[in-house]
mmCIF file of N, CA and C in Angstrom:
data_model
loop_
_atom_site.group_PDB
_atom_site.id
_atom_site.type_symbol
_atom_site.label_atom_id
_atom_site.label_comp_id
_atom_site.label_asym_id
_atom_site.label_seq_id
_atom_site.Cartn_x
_atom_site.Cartn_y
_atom_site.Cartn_z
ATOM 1 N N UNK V 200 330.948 221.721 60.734
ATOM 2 C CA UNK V 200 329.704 221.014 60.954
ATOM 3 C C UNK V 200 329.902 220.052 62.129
ATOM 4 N N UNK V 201 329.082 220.100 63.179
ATOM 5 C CA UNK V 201 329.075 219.246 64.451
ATOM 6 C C UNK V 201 329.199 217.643 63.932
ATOM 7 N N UNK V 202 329.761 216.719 64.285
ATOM 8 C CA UNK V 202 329.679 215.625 63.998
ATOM 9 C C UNK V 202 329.148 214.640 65.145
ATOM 10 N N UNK V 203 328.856 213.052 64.840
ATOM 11 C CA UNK V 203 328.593 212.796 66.202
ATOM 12 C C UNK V 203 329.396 212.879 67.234
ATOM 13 N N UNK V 204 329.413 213.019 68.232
ATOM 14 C CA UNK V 204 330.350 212.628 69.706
ATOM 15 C C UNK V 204 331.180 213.979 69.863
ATOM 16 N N UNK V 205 331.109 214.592 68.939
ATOM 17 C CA UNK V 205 331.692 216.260 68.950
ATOM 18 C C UNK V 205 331.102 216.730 70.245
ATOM 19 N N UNK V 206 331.991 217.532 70.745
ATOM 20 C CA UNK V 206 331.815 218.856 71.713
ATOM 21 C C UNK V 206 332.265 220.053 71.779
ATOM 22 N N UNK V 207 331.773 221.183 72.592
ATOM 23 C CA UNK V 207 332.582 222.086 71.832
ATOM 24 C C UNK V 207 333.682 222.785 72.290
ATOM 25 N N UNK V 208 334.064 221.453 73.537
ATOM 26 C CA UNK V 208 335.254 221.415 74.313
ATOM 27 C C UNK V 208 336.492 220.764 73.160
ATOM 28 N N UNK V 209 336.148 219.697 72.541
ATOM 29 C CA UNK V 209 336.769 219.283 71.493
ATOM 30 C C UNK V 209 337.172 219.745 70.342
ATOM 31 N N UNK V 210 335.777 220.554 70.251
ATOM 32 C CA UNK V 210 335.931 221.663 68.663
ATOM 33 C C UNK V 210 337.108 222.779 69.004
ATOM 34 N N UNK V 211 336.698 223.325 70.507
ATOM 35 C CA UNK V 211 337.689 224.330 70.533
ATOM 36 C C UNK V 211 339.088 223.838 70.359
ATOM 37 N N UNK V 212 339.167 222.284 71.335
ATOM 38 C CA UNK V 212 340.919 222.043 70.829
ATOM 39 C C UNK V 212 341.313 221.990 69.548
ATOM 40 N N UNK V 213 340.149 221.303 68.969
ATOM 41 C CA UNK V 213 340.601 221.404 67.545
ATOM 42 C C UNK V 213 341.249 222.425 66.088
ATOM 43 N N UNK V 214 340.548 223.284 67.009
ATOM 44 C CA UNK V 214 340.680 224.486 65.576
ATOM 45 C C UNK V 214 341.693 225.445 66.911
ATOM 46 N N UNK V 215 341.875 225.020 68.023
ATOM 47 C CA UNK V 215 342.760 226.660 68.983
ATOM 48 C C UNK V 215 341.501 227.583 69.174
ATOM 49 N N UNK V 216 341.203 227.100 69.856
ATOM 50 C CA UNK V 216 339.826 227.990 70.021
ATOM 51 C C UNK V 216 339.137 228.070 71.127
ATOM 52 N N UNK V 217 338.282 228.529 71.767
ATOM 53 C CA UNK V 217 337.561 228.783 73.047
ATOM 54 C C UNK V 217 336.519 228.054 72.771
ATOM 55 N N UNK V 218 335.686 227.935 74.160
ATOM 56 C CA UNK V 218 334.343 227.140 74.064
ATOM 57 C C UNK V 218 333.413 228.520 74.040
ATOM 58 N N UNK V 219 333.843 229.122 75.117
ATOM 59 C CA UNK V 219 333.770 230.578 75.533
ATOM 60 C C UNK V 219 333.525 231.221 74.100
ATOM 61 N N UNK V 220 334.379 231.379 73.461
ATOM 62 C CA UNK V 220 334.376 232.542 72.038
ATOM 63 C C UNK V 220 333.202 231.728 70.646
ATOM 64 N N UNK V 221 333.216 230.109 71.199
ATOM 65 C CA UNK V 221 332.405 229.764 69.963
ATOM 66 C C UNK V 221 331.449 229.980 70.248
ATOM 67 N N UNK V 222 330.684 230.025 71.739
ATOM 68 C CA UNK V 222 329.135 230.069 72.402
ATOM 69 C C UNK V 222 329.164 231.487 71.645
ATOM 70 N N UNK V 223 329.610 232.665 72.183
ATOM 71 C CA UNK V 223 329.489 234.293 71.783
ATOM 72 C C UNK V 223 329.345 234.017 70.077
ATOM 73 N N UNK V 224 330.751 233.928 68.866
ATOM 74 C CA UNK V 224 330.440 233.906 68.255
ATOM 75 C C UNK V 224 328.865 233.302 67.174
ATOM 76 N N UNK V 225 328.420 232.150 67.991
ATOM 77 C CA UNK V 225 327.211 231.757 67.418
ATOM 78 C C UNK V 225 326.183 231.941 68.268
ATOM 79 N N UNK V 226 326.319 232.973 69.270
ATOM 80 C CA UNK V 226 324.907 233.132 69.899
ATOM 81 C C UNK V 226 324.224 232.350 70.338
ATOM 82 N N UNK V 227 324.844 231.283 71.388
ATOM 83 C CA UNK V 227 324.451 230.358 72.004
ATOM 84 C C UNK V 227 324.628 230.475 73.233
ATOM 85 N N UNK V 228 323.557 229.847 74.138
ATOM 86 C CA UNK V 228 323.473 230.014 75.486
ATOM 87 C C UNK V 228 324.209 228.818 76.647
ATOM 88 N N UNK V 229 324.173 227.533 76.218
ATOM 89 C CA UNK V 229 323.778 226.402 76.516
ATOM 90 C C UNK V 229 325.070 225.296 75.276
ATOM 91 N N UNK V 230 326.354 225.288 76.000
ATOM 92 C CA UNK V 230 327.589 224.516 76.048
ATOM 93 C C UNK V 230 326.988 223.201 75.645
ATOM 94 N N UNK V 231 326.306 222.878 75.705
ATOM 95 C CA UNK V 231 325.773 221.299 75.859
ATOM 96 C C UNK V 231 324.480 221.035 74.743
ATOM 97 N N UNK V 232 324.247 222.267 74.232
ATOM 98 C CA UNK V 232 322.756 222.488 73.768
ATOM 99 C C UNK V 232 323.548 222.517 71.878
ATOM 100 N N UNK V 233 324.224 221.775 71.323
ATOM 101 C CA UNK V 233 324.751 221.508 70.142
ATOM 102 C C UNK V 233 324.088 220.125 69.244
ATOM 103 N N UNK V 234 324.176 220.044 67.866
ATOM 104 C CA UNK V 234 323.296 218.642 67.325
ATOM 105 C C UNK V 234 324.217 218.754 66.194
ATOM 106 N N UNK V 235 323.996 217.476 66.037
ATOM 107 C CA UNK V 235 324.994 216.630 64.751
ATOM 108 C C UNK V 235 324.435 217.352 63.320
ATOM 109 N N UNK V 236 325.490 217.946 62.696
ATOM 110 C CA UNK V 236 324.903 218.780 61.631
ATOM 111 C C UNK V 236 324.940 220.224 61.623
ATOM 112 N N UNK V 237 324.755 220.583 63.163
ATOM 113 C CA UNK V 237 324.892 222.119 63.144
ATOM 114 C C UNK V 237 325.506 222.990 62.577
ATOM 115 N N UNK V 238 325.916 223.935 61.898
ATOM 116 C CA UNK V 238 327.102 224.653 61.575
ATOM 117 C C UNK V 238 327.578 225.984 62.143
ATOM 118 N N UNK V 239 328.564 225.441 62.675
ATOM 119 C CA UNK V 239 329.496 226.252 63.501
ATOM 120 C C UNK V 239 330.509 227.472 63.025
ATOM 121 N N UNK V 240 330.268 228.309 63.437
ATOM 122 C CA UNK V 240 331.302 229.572 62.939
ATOM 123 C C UNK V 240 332.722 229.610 64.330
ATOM 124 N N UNK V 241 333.640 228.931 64.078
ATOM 125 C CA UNK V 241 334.939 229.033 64.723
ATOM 126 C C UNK V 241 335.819 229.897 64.648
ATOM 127 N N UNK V 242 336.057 231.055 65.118
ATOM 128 C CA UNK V 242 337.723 231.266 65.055
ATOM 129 C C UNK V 242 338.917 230.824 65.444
ATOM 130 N N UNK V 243 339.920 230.115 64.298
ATOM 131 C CA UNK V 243 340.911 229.403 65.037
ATOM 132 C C UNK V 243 342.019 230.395 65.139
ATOM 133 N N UNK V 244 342.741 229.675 66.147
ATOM 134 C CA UNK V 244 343.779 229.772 66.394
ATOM 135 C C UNK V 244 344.258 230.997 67.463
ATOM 136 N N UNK V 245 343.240 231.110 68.517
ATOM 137 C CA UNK V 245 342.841 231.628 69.536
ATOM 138 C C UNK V 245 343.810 231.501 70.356
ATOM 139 N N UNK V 246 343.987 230.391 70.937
ATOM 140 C CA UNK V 246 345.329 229.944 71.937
ATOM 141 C C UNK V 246 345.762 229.560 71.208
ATOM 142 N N UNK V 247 347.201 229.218 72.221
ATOM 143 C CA UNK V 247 348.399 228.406 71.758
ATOM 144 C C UNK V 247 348.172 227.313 72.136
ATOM 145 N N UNK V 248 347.833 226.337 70.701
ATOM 146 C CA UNK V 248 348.150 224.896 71.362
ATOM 147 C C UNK V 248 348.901 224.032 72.470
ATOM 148 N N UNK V 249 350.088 224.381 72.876
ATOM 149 C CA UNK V 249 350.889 224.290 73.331
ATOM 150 C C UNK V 249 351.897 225.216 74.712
ATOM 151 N N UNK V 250 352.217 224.737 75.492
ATOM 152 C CA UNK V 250 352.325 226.451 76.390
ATOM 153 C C UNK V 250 353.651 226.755 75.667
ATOM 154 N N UNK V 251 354.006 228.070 75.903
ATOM 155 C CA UNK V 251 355.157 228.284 75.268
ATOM 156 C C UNK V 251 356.117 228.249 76.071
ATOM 157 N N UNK V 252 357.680 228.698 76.035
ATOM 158 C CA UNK V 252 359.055 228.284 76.930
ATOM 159 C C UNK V 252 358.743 229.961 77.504
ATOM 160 N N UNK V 253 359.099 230.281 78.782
ATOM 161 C CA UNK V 253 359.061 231.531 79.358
ATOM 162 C C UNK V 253 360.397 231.815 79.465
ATOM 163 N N UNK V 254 361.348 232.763 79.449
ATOM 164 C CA UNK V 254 362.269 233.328 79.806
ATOM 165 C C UNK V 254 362.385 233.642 81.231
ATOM 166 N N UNK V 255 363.434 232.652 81.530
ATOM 167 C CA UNK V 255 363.691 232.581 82.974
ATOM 168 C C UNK V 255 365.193 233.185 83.205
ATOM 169 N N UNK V 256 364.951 233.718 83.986
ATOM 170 C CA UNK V 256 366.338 234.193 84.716
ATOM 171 C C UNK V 256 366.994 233.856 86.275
ATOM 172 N N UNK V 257 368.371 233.330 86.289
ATOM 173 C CA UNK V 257 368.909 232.839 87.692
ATOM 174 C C UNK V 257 370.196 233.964 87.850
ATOM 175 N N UNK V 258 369.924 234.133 89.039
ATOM 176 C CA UNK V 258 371.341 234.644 89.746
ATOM 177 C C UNK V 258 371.957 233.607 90.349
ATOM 178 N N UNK V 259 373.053 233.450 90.132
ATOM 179 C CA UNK V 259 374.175 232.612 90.522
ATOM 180 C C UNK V 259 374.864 233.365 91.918
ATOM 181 N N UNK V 260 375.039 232.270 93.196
ATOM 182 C CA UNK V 260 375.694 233.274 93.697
ATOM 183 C C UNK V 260 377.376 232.390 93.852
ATOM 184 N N UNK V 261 378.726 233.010 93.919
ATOM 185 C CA UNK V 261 379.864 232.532 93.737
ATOM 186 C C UNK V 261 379.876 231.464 94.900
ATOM 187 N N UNK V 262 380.649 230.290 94.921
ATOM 188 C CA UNK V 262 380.783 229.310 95.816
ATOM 189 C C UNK V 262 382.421 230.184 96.695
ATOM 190 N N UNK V 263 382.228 230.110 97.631
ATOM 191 C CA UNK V 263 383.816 230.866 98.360
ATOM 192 C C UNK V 263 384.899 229.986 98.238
#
């Protein structure tokens, strides 16, 4: 449920989620076009909160 001062830039961080995927999932046009009370259908856990560690690789070259 939208609360005050909610967005759904906020909602998405909240739950891992898109702003993108909540507009589609609820058939909304208009990012900005949300009211206190609304009820929202979220899917979480969309992204990764967090970035993850990438696997890096170095070649060493020998000192002479």
């Amino acid at each position: 449920m939208v609360q005050s001062g909610d967005t759904l830039a906020l909602i998405a961080e909240e739950y891992n989620s898109t702003v993108e995927d909540i507009l589609e999932v609820n058939e909304l046009e208009d990012p900005n076009a949300i009211f206190v009370g609304q009820i929202l259908t979220i899917r979480v856990n969309l992204v990764t909160p967090v970035p993850t560690a990438t696997e890096t690789t170095a070649t060493l070259t020998p000192t002479p």
